[in-house]
Amino acid sequence: MAKRYSTSTVKPDGTLVPWLATEGPLAYSPENPPTSSYFFQYGWLMPRVYSDRRHYYFGTPSSLSRREVDWSIQPFVDFWSKAQAGAVARIYVREGERHADRFTSPIACYRYQTDFENRDTYVLIQHGSYLTIDVAEQPFLKDGLLVLFRGVGNKTSFSWRDWDGDLSPDESAILQRYFEVQERAFSDSEVSFQVAHAGVYRCETGFVQWKISWTDLAREIGFDPEKNSPGRQLTSAYQQSFRLLELTAAWKFVPNYVKCTTPVNNVRITSFFAGESEVRVIDPRKVEIVAPRLDTSTYRTLCRLNVGQVKRPSFSGSDGKWGFSAESSF
């Protein structure tokens, strides 16, 4: 099936929008919502991702019949219904942009009250991928900061190279090429959607026809993920998934997990239609490790960085126990 509409997300000034397109029918946003549910049916909008003729609303096999809406897409249907009624609040819209020494991802954040249970909810939007989160779960999101959770299983340490400090000319060149790959991966929503979810092999995603992955783009650009140590480290950091819900981390990442923070425009939404609240981190330098709660819980870990020291965050959690120095241990 031929693609009917442009899915380019690149503006004339080179910045990247978080919507499905920069112009045309797919350039819709919560302030300018589509008039037809047709524009939520990815099987028609992204023919390289979905090769059959089934309905894939918001990326998953589903129906928008009046009798029943599939539970997996109910939050997104609810959000756009509220958007059409003007009942959503824009928190911010961040456009993606690459500079010589950094890249920021395009992403939008809105707040609304759900129809079911009347929950106060954030929704993150990025090239057709969505995440809905209770406002209480991410208290710093309004300020542009995400709290992330990364499981380490039975390990008692967590190593993370932050890439701060002086880099060699070769390392700087590798980092710039890495950001070039990220820019390319966000420059088209159909490509972006595939890159976001390629390799996430779950029963809920088996229907997706992956044509391209992040590694494919990297090799096209000339960034070899396996050629040298810096390239392997950057690729490894990007391939790690972080959760946005601590409750999920508590039961899924047993026995140990760590808390991190990063700017909201430093993430890639992934596996959302598999019922997961997961993201991947783009720039490892913008990840800050913070201490887990020092209580009797078994969900504890000692965080250790390969480079640099752990900094105390400028905020504290509700229990007042976040933050520790590089010398702290527990």
Short mmCIF file of C-alpha atoms in Angstrom, two decimals:
data_model
loop_
_atom_site.label_atom_id
_atom_site.label_comp_id
_atom_site.label_asym_id
_atom_site.label_seq_id
_atom_site.Cartn_x
_atom_site.Cartn_y
_atom_site.Cartn_z
CA MET A 1 0.00 0.00 0.00
CA ALA A 2 1.40 3.40 -0.97
CA LYS A 3 1.74 6.09 1.67
CA ARG A 4 -0.98 8.71 1.23
CA TYR A 5 0.39 11.55 3.33
CA SER A 6 3.75 13.02 4.18
CA THR A 7 5.24 11.81 7.44
CA SER A 8 8.21 14.18 7.46
CA THR A 9 8.64 15.86 10.84
CA VAL A 10 11.34 18.34 9.76
CA LYS A 11 10.46 22.04 9.77
CA PRO A 12 12.14 24.52 7.36
CA ASP A 13 14.50 25.61 10.15
CA GLY A 14 15.61 22.01 10.75
CA THR A 15 13.79 21.47 14.04
CA LEU A 16 11.58 18.40 14.50
CA VAL A 17 7.93 18.41 15.57
CA PRO A 18 6.47 15.73 17.89
CA TRP A 19 3.41 15.21 15.66
CA LEU A 20 3.02 12.72 12.82
CA ALA A 21 4.02 15.36 10.26
CA THR A 22 5.09 18.96 9.86
CA GLU A 23 2.35 19.78 7.38
CA GLY A 24 -0.71 18.22 5.81
CA PRO A 25 -3.49 16.17 7.45
CA LEU A 26 -1.07 14.38 9.79
CA ALA A 27 0.16 17.64 11.33
CA TYR A 28 -2.73 17.55 13.79
CA SER A 29 -2.21 18.38 17.46
CA PRO A 30 -4.40 18.63 20.59
CA GLU A 31 -4.97 22.30 19.77
CA ASN A 32 -5.96 21.33 16.22
CA PRO A 33 -7.39 17.80 16.52
CA PRO A 34 -8.46 15.76 13.49
CA THR A 35 -12.12 15.64 12.58
CA SER A 36 -12.08 11.93 11.75
CA SER A 37 -10.84 8.81 13.54
CA TYR A 38 -9.26 7.86 10.21
CA PHE A 39 -6.15 9.77 11.26
CA PHE A 40 -5.62 7.49 14.25
CA GLN A 41 -5.61 4.37 12.07
CA TYR A 42 -1.90 3.65 11.63
CA GLY A 43 -2.49 0.77 9.23
CA TRP A 44 -3.38 3.35 6.58
CA LEU A 45 -1.00 6.07 7.71
CA MET A 46 2.10 3.86 8.11
CA PRO A 47 1.89 1.19 5.38
CA ARG A 48 5.51 0.10 5.89
CA VAL A 49 4.70 -0.81 9.49
CA TYR A 50 1.41 -2.62 8.89
CA SER A 51 1.19 -4.73 5.76
CA ASP A 52 -2.33 -6.15 6.10
CA ARG A 53 -5.72 -4.45 5.94
CA ARG A 54 -6.77 -4.76 9.57
CA HIS A 55 -7.54 -1.70 11.67
CA TYR A 56 -4.60 -0.57 13.80
CA TYR A 57 -5.86 2.36 15.80
CA PHE A 58 -2.98 3.96 17.69
CA GLY A 59 -0.77 1.13 16.46
CA THR A 60 -2.60 -1.89 17.83
CA PRO A 61 -5.26 -4.21 16.34
CA SER A 62 -8.41 -2.56 17.65
CA SER A 63 -11.84 -1.18 16.96
CA LEU A 64 -13.52 2.16 17.53
CA SER A 65 -17.04 0.78 17.30
CA ARG A 66 -19.72 2.47 19.33
CA ARG A 67 -20.34 -0.68 21.34
CA GLU A 68 -16.84 -1.24 22.57
CA VAL A 69 -13.41 0.40 22.45
CA ASP A 70 -10.40 -1.84 23.00
CA TRP A 71 -9.00 -1.36 26.51
CA SER A 72 -5.46 -0.87 25.21
CA ILE A 73 -6.38 2.30 23.31
CA GLN A 74 -9.09 3.61 25.66
CA PRO A 75 -6.76 6.19 27.30
CA PHE A 76 -5.82 7.68 23.92
CA VAL A 77 -9.41 7.75 22.68
CA ASP A 78 -10.36 9.46 25.93
CA PHE A 79 -7.59 12.03 25.57
CA TRP A 80 -8.45 12.99 22.00
CA SER A 81 -12.12 13.20 22.88
CA LYS A 82 -11.17 15.70 25.57
CA ALA A 83 -8.89 17.54 23.12
CA GLN A 84 -11.76 17.92 20.65
CA ALA A 85 -13.83 19.42 23.48
CA GLY A 86 -11.00 21.80 24.44
CA ALA A 87 -10.65 20.09 27.82
CA VAL A 88 -6.89 19.41 27.85
CA ALA A 89 -4.14 21.69 29.16
CA ARG A 90 -0.88 22.09 27.28
CA ILE A 91 2.10 21.78 29.61
CA TYR A 92 4.72 22.17 26.91
CA VAL A 93 5.64 21.19 23.36
CA ARG A 94 9.36 20.61 22.82
CA GLU A 95 10.73 20.45 19.29
CA GLY A 96 13.70 18.25 18.55
CA GLU A 97 16.98 19.87 17.60
CA ARG A 98 20.58 18.83 16.97
CA HIS A 99 23.59 20.94 17.76
CA ALA A 100 27.24 20.03 17.40
CA ASP A 101 27.43 18.65 20.94
CA ARG A 102 23.88 17.56 21.76
CA PHE A 103 20.47 16.43 20.53
CA THR A 104 17.05 16.92 22.09
CA SER A 105 14.04 14.85 21.10
CA PRO A 106 10.64 16.20 20.04
CA ILE A 107 7.94 15.53 22.63
CA ALA A 108 4.71 17.09 23.86
CA CYS A 109 3.07 16.94 27.28
CA TYR A 110 -0.58 17.63 28.14
CA ARG A 111 -2.71 17.29 31.26
CA TYR A 112 -6.36 16.25 31.52
CA GLN A 113 -8.95 14.45 33.66
CA THR A 114 -9.85 10.96 32.49
CA ASP A 115 -13.46 9.90 32.00
CA PHE A 116 -12.77 6.65 33.82
CA GLU A 117 -12.08 7.18 37.55
CA ASN A 118 -11.63 10.93 36.93
CA ARG A 119 -7.85 10.60 37.23
CA ASP A 120 -5.55 13.61 36.91
CA THR A 121 -3.31 12.47 34.06
CA TYR A 122 -0.35 13.50 31.94
CA VAL A 123 -0.05 12.30 28.37
CA LEU A 124 3.25 12.34 26.47
CA ILE A 125 3.08 12.38 22.67
CA GLN A 126 5.92 11.54 20.28
CA HIS A 127 5.38 10.64 16.61
CA GLY A 128 2.31 8.51 17.19
CA SER A 129 3.57 6.95 20.41
CA TYR A 130 1.84 7.82 23.67
CA LEU A 131 2.32 7.42 27.40
CA THR A 132 -0.33 8.22 29.99
CA ILE A 133 0.81 8.69 33.58
CA ASP A 134 -0.96 9.72 36.77
CA VAL A 135 0.20 13.21 37.73
CA ALA A 136 1.15 11.94 41.20
CA GLU A 137 3.56 9.42 39.65
CA GLN A 138 5.70 12.13 38.03
CA PRO A 139 5.64 15.19 40.32
CA PHE A 140 8.43 17.01 38.44
CA LEU A 141 7.12 16.49 34.92
CA LYS A 142 5.50 19.93 34.94
CA ASP A 143 9.03 21.32 35.24
CA GLY A 144 10.32 19.19 32.38
CA LEU A 145 11.96 16.45 34.45
CA LEU A 146 11.18 12.72 34.40
CA VAL A 147 11.91 10.30 37.23
CA LEU A 148 13.02 6.96 35.80
CA PHE A 149 13.48 3.50 37.27
CA ARG A 150 15.97 0.93 36.03
CA GLY A 151 16.08 -2.64 37.28
CA VAL A 152 19.38 -4.34 38.10
CA GLY A 153 18.03 -7.68 39.34
CA ASN A 154 20.30 -9.29 41.91
CA LYS A 155 23.20 -6.93 41.27
CA THR A 156 24.33 -4.62 44.06
CA SER A 157 25.82 -1.95 41.80
CA PHE A 158 24.77 0.06 38.77
CA SER A 159 27.42 1.42 36.39
CA TRP A 160 26.71 4.31 34.07
CA ARG A 161 29.18 6.35 32.06
CA ASP A 162 27.92 9.92 32.02
CA TRP A 163 30.41 11.23 29.40
CA ASP A 164 31.06 14.39 31.41
CA GLY A 165 34.46 15.99 31.40
CA ASP A 166 36.95 16.36 28.59
CA LEU A 167 36.48 14.05 25.63
CA SER A 168 39.17 13.13 23.16
CA PRO A 169 38.72 14.32 19.56
CA ASP A 170 37.80 10.77 18.55
CA GLU A 171 35.21 10.48 21.33
CA SER A 172 33.71 13.86 20.40
CA ALA A 173 33.43 12.78 16.76
CA ILE A 174 31.75 9.50 17.76
CA LEU A 175 29.30 11.36 20.00
CA GLN A 176 28.41 13.78 17.20
CA ARG A 177 27.82 10.89 14.79
CA TYR A 178 25.63 9.19 17.40
CA PHE A 179 23.48 12.34 17.66
CA GLU A 180 23.26 12.41 13.87
CA VAL A 181 21.70 8.94 13.99
CA GLN A 182 19.20 10.10 16.60
CA GLU A 183 18.26 13.09 14.47
CA ARG A 184 17.70 10.85 11.46
CA ALA A 185 15.58 8.47 13.54
CA PHE A 186 13.23 11.31 14.51
CA SER A 187 13.03 13.00 11.09
CA ASP A 188 10.09 10.93 9.79
CA SER A 189 7.23 9.66 11.96
CA GLU A 190 6.88 6.35 10.11
CA VAL A 191 10.59 5.67 10.55
CA SER A 192 10.46 7.00 14.10
CA PHE A 193 7.60 4.68 15.05
CA GLN A 194 9.47 1.66 13.72
CA VAL A 195 12.71 2.63 15.46
CA ALA A 196 10.83 3.20 18.72
CA HIS A 197 9.34 -0.26 18.85
CA ALA A 198 11.68 -2.44 16.76
CA GLY A 199 13.25 -5.14 18.84
CA VAL A 200 10.61 -4.96 21.57
CA TYR A 201 9.50 -8.55 21.14
CA ARG A 202 6.36 -9.20 23.12
CA CYS A 203 3.20 -11.08 22.30
CA GLU A 204 1.46 -7.69 22.14
CA THR A 205 3.76 -6.49 19.34
CA GLY A 206 4.03 -9.58 17.14
CA PHE A 207 1.73 -8.08 14.49
CA VAL A 208 4.13 -5.24 13.63
CA GLN A 209 6.20 -5.56 10.44
CA TRP A 210 9.56 -4.02 11.30
CA LYS A 211 11.34 -2.77 8.19
CA ILE A 212 14.07 -0.71 9.83
CA SER A 213 15.76 -0.45 13.22
CA TRP A 214 17.98 2.07 14.97
CA THR A 215 21.01 -0.10 14.16
CA ASP A 216 20.09 -0.04 10.46
CA LEU A 217 19.99 3.77 10.52
CA ALA A 218 23.28 3.90 12.41
CA ARG A 219 25.06 1.88 9.75
CA GLU A 220 23.53 4.00 6.97
CA ILE A 221 24.91 7.13 8.64
CA GLY A 222 28.32 5.58 9.30
CA PHE A 223 28.04 5.00 13.04
CA ASP A 224 29.13 1.43 13.79
CA PRO A 225 27.70 0.34 17.16
CA GLU A 226 30.35 -2.38 17.50
CA LYS A 227 33.45 -0.74 16.03
CA ASN A 228 34.92 0.80 19.19
CA SER A 229 34.36 1.09 22.92
CA PRO A 230 32.66 4.56 22.90
CA GLY A 231 30.27 3.41 20.18
CA ARG A 232 29.40 0.27 22.12
CA GLN A 233 28.87 2.26 25.31
CA LEU A 234 26.56 4.78 23.63
CA THR A 235 24.56 2.05 21.94
CA SER A 236 24.30 0.02 25.14
CA ALA A 237 23.07 3.06 27.07
CA TYR A 238 20.46 3.83 24.43
CA GLN A 239 19.18 0.26 24.35
CA GLN A 240 18.41 0.20 28.07
CA SER A 241 14.75 0.69 28.99
CA PHE A 242 13.62 2.77 31.95
CA ARG A 243 10.23 2.64 33.65
CA LEU A 244 8.21 5.70 34.62
CA LEU A 245 6.20 3.98 37.38
CA GLU A 246 7.89 3.04 40.64
CA LEU A 247 5.15 0.57 41.53
CA THR A 248 5.94 -1.40 38.39
CA ALA A 249 9.64 -1.33 39.23
CA ALA A 250 8.90 -2.64 42.71
CA TRP A 251 7.25 -5.84 41.51
CA LYS A 252 8.97 -6.39 38.16
CA PHE A 253 12.58 -5.39 38.86
CA VAL A 254 13.05 -7.45 42.00
CA PRO A 255 15.03 -7.40 44.07
CA ASN A 256 16.95 -4.23 43.13
CA TYR A 257 16.39 -1.11 41.06
CA VAL A 258 17.72 2.44 40.85
CA LYS A 259 16.08 5.85 40.46
CA CYS A 260 17.29 8.31 37.84
CA THR A 261 16.18 11.66 36.49
CA THR A 262 16.48 13.12 33.00
CA PRO A 263 14.90 15.97 31.01
CA VAL A 264 11.66 14.98 29.29
CA ASN A 265 13.12 15.88 25.88
CA ASN A 266 15.91 13.36 26.39
CA VAL A 267 13.76 10.25 25.95
CA ARG A 268 12.30 8.01 23.29
CA ILE A 269 8.86 6.49 24.07
CA THR A 270 8.80 2.75 23.42
CA SER A 271 6.45 -0.27 23.71
CA PHE A 272 3.48 1.86 24.78
CA PHE A 273 0.86 -0.34 23.08
CA ALA A 274 2.18 -3.36 24.95
CA GLY A 275 0.86 -1.81 28.15
CA GLU A 276 4.30 -0.66 29.26
CA SER A 277 5.35 2.77 30.54
CA GLU A 278 8.89 2.66 29.19
CA VAL A 279 11.34 5.06 27.62
CA ARG A 280 14.89 4.94 26.33
CA VAL A 281 17.44 7.63 27.11
CA ILE A 282 19.10 9.50 24.25
CA ASP A 283 21.95 11.50 25.80
CA PRO A 284 23.63 9.55 28.64
CA ARG A 285 25.21 12.75 29.97
CA LYS A 286 21.77 14.00 31.00
CA VAL A 287 20.96 11.08 33.29
CA GLU A 288 21.37 11.78 36.98
CA ILE A 289 21.39 8.91 39.43
CA VAL A 290 19.48 9.49 42.67
CA ALA A 291 19.33 7.24 45.73
CA PRO A 292 16.52 4.81 46.40
CA ARG A 293 14.63 5.25 49.67
CA LEU A 294 16.65 4.19 52.67
CA ASP A 295 14.00 2.14 54.43
CA THR A 296 13.32 -1.50 55.24
CA SER A 297 12.24 -2.29 51.70
CA THR A 298 14.13 -5.02 49.89
CA TYR A 299 14.16 -2.85 46.76
CA ARG A 300 17.53 -1.22 47.38
CA THR A 301 20.74 -0.91 45.45
CA LEU A 302 24.07 0.83 45.58
CA CYS A 303 24.58 3.08 42.57
CA ARG A 304 28.12 3.42 41.25
CA LEU A 305 29.25 5.45 38.25
CA ASN A 306 32.24 4.68 36.07
CA VAL A 307 32.94 8.35 35.46
CA GLY A 308 32.22 11.34 37.70
CA GLN A 309 30.28 11.49 40.93
CA VAL A 310 26.64 11.23 41.77
CA LYS A 311 25.21 14.69 42.35
CA ARG A 312 22.49 15.50 44.81
CA PRO A 313 19.32 16.48 42.95
CA SER A 314 17.85 19.92 43.47
CA PHE A 315 14.62 18.42 44.78
CA SER A 316 13.59 15.87 47.38
CA GLY A 317 10.98 13.16 47.26
CA SER A 318 7.87 13.06 49.41
CA ASP A 319 9.78 11.03 51.99
CA GLY A 320 12.71 13.46 51.94
CA LYS A 321 15.19 10.65 51.37
CA TRP A 322 16.36 11.11 47.82
CA GLY A 323 19.92 12.04 47.00
CA PHE A 324 23.29 10.74 48.08
CA SER A 325 26.96 11.42 47.53
CA ALA A 326 29.45 9.23 45.72
CA GLU A 327 30.74 8.01 49.07
CA SER A 328 27.33 6.99 50.40
CA SER A 329 26.63 3.32 50.91
CA PHE A 330 23.78 1.34 52.40
#
